[in-house]
Short mmCIF file of C-alpha atoms in Angstrom, two decimals:
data_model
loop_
_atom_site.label_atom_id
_atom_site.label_comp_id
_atom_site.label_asym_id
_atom_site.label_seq_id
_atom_site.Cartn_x
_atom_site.Cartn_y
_atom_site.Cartn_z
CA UNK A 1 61.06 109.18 164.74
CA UNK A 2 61.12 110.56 161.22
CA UNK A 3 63.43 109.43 158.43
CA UNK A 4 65.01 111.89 155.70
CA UNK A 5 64.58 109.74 152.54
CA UNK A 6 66.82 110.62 149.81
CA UNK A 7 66.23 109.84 145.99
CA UNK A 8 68.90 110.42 143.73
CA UNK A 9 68.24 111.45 140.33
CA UNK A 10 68.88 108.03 138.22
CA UNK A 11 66.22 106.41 140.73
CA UNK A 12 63.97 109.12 140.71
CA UNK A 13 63.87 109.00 136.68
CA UNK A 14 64.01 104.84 136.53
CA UNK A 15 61.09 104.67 139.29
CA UNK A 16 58.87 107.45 137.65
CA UNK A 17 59.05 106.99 133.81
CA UNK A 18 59.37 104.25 131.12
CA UNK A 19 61.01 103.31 128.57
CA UNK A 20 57.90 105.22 126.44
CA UNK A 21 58.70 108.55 127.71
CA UNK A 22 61.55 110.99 126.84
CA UNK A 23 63.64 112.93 129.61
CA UNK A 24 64.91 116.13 127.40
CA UNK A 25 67.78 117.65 129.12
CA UNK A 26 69.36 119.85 126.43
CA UNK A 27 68.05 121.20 122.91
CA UNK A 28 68.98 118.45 120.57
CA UNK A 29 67.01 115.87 122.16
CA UNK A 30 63.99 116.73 120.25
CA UNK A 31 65.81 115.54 117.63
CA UNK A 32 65.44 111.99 118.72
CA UNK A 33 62.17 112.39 121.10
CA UNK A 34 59.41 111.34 118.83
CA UNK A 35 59.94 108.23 117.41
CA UNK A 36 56.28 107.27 117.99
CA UNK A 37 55.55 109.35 115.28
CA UNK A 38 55.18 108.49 111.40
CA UNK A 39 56.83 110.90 108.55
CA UNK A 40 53.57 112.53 107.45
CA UNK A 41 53.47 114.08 111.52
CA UNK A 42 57.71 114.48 111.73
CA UNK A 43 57.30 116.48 108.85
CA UNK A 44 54.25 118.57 110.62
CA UNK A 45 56.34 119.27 113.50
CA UNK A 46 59.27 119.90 111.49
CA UNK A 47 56.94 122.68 109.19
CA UNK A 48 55.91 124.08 112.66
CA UNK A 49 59.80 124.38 114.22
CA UNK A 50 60.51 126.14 111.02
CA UNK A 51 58.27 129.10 112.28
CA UNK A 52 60.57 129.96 114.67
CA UNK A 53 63.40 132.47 114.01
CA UNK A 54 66.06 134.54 115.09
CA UNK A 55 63.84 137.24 116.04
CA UNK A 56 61.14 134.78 117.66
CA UNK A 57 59.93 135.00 121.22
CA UNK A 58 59.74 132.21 123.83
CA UNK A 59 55.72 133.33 124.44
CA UNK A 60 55.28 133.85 120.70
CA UNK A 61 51.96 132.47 118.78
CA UNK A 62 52.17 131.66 115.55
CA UNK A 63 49.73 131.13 112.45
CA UNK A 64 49.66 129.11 109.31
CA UNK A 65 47.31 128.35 106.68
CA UNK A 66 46.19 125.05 106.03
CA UNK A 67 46.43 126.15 102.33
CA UNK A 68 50.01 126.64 103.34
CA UNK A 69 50.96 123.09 104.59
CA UNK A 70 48.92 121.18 101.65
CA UNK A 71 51.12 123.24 99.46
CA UNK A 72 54.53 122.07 101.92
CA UNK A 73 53.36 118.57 101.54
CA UNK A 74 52.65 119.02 97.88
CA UNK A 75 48.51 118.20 98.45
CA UNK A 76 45.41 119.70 96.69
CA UNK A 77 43.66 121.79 98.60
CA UNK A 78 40.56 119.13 99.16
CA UNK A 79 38.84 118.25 101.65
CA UNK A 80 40.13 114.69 102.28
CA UNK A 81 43.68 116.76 102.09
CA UNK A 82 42.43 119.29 104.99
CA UNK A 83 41.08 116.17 107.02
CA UNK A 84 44.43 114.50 107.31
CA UNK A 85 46.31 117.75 108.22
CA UNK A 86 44.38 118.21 111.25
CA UNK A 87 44.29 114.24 112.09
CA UNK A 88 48.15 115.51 111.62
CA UNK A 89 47.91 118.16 113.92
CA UNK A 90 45.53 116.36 116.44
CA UNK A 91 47.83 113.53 116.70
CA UNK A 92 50.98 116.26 117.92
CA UNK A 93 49.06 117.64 120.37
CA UNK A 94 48.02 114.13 121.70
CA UNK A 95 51.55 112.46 121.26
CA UNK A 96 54.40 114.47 122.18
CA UNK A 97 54.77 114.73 125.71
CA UNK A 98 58.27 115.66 127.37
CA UNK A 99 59.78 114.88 130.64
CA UNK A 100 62.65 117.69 132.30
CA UNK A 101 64.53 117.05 134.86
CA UNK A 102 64.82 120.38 136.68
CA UNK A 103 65.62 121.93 140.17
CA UNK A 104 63.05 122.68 143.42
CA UNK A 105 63.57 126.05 145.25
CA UNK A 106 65.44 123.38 147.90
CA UNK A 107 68.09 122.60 145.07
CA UNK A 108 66.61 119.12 145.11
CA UNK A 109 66.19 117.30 141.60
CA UNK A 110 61.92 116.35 140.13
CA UNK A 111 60.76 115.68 137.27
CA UNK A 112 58.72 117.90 135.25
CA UNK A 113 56.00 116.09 133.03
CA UNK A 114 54.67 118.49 130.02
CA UNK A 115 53.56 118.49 126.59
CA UNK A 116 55.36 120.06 123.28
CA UNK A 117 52.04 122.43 122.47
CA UNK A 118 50.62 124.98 124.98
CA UNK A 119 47.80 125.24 122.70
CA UNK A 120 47.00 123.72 118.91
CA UNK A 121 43.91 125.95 117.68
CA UNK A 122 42.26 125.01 114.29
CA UNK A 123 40.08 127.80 113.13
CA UNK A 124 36.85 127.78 110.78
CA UNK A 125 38.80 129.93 108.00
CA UNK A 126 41.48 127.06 107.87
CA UNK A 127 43.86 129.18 110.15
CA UNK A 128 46.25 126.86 112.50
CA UNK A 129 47.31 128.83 115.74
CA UNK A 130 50.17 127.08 117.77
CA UNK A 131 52.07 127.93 120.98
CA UNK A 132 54.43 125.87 122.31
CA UNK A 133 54.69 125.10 126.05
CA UNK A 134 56.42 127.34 128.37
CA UNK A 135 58.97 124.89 129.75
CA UNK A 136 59.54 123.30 125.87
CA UNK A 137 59.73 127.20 124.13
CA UNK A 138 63.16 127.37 125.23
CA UNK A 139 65.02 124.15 124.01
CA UNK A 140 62.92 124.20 120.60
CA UNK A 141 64.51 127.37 120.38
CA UNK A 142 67.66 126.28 121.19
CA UNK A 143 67.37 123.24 118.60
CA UNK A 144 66.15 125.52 115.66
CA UNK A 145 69.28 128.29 116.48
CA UNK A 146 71.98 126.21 116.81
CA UNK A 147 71.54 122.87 115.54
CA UNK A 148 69.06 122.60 112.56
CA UNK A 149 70.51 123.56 109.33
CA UNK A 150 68.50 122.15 107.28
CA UNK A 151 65.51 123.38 104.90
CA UNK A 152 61.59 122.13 104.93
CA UNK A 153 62.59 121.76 101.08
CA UNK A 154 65.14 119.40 101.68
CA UNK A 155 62.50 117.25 104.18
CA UNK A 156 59.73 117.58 101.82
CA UNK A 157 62.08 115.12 99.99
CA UNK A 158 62.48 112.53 102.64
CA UNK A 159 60.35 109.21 102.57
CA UNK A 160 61.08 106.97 105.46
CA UNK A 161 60.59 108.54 108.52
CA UNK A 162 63.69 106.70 109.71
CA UNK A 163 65.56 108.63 107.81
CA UNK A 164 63.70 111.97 109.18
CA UNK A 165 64.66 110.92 112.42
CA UNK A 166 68.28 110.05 111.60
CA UNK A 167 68.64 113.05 109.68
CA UNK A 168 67.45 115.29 112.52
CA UNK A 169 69.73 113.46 115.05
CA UNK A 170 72.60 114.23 112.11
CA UNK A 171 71.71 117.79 112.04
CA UNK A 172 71.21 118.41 116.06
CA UNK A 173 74.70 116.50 116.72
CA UNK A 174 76.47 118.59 114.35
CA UNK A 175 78.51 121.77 115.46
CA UNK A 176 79.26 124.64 113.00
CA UNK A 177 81.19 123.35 109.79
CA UNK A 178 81.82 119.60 111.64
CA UNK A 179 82.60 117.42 109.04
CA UNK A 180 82.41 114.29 110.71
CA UNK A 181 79.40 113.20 113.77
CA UNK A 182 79.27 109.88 114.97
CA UNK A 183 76.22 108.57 116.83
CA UNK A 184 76.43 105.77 119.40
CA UNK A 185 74.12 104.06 120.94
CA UNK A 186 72.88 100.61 122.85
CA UNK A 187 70.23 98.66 121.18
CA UNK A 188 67.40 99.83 123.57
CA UNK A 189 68.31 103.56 122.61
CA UNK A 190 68.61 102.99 118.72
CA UNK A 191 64.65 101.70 118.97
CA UNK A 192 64.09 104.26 120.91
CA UNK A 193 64.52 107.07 119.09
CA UNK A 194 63.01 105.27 115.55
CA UNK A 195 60.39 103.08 116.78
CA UNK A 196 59.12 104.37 119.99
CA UNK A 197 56.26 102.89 121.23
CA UNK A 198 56.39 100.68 117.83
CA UNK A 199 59.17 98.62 119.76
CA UNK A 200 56.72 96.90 121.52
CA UNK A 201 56.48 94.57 118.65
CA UNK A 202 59.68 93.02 119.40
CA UNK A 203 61.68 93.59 116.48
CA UNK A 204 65.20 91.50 116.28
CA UNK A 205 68.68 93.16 115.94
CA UNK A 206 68.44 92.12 112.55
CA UNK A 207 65.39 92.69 111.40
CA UNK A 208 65.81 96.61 112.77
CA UNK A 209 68.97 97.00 110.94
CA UNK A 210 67.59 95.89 107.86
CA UNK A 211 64.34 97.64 107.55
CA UNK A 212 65.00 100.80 110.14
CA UNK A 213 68.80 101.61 109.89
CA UNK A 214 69.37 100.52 106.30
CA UNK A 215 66.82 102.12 104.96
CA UNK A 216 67.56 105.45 106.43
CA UNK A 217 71.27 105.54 105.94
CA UNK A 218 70.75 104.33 101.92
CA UNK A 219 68.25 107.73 101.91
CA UNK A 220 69.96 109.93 103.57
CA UNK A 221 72.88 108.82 101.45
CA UNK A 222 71.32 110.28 98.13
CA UNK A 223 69.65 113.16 99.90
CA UNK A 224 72.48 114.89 101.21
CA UNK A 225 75.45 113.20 99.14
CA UNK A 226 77.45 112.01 102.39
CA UNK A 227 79.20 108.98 103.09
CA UNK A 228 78.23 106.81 105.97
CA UNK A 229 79.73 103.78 107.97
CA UNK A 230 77.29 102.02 110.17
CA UNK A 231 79.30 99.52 112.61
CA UNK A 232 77.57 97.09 114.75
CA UNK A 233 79.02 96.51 118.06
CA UNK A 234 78.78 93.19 119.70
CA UNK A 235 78.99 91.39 122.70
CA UNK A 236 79.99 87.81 121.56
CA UNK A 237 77.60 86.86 118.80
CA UNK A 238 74.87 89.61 120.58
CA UNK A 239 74.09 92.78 119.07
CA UNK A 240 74.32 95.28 121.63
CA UNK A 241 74.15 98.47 119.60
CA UNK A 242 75.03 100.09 116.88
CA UNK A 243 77.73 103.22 115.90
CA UNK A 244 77.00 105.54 112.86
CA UNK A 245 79.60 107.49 111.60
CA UNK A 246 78.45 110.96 109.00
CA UNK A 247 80.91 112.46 106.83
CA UNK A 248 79.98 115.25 104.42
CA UNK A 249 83.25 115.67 102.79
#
């Protein structure tokens, strides 16, 4: 006799993917998805989001010049410079792949595994083609339209890439003119989104908040002139996760 075996959809994620990979179920969390990556590639990916406008379409294929990106990143144009921007480049395509949960034509629930980039083409004239993937296009989209505000100019500026990350989450939590976002999290989401697979290493509550969450809430302080309140919640003497409260007023 044959059995109908049902899966729901918190099994059928907690079965199928770790801890390492990201399930992206709305625009903004691309904000937090990459946390594997170091500054030098969140600012790559940041300078390729940027391409895409109002008028952009989800199939579009876009071009930049390596001169272009030395110049973002304030390098000569050498060829030591050049190396590292497609090492940069290289290193996207090979770390930034995305889990969606999305619907069968039977209305039941799989998950879709993909990468960010359709294609990452470096040409012999120093010409960078890019597409992103079908299933991605539309929630990069979505982030760039209605959550990032801010400028590659104001990145350019950033050091840590904690506080890339944790300005990014700022920015893609942030509605309209909101004057106040508060992020919460447990402990095994906060390393998450900044360490990715880094967190392998173990790091304790206190050593994270001192050289991960300090050091991007002290920069993103004096970068953007807001006031911040991190609180850490507790379970007894345990840290169990932390609460970080913007306010650019």
């Amino acid at each position: 006799m044959k059995e109908k075996v049902e899966i729901k959809t918190n099994e059928l994620t907690k079965n199928l993917l770790s801890r390492q990979d990201y399930l992206v179920t709305q625009g903004n969390d691309l904000a937090k998805a990459f946390g594997n990556l170091k500054a030098f590639e969140h600012k790559l990916l940041d300078f390729c989001f940027s391409y895409v406008t109002h008028d952009s379409k989800l199939d579009d294929t876009f071009k930049a010049q390596a001169s272009d990106v030395l110049k973002h990143f304030g390098l000569t144009d050498s060829g030591t410079n050049y190396t590292r921007v497609i090492k940069g480049f290289k290193t996207l395509n090979e770390e930034t792949p995305l889990y969606f949960l999305v619907k069968d034509e039977d209305g039941s629930d799989s998950v879709l595994m993909t990468q960010l980039f359709n294609f990452i083409r470096i040409s012999k004239n120093k010409t960078i083609t890019f597409k992103f993937s079908e299933h991605v296009a539309p929630y990069v989209f979505d982030l760039r339209e209605k959550y990032y505000s801010f400028h590659l100019s104001e990145l350019s500026r950033i050091k840590s890439k904690y506080t890339l990350i944790l300005m990014k989450m700022y920015q893609a939590q942030k509605m309209g003119n909101q004057k106040t976002v508060t992020i919460t999290g447990e402990m095994n989401d906060w390393q998450d989104w900044f360490l990715g697979v880094d967190r392998s290493s173990n790091w304790t509550a206190g050593r994270f908040k001192q050289k991960v969450l300090n050091v991007a809430v002290d920069e993103l302080i004096e970068t953007l002139n807001v006031t911040i309140v991190l609180n850490t919640i507790k379970k007894g003497v345990k840290v169990t996760g932390y609460e970080i409260t913007i306010n650019s007023d």
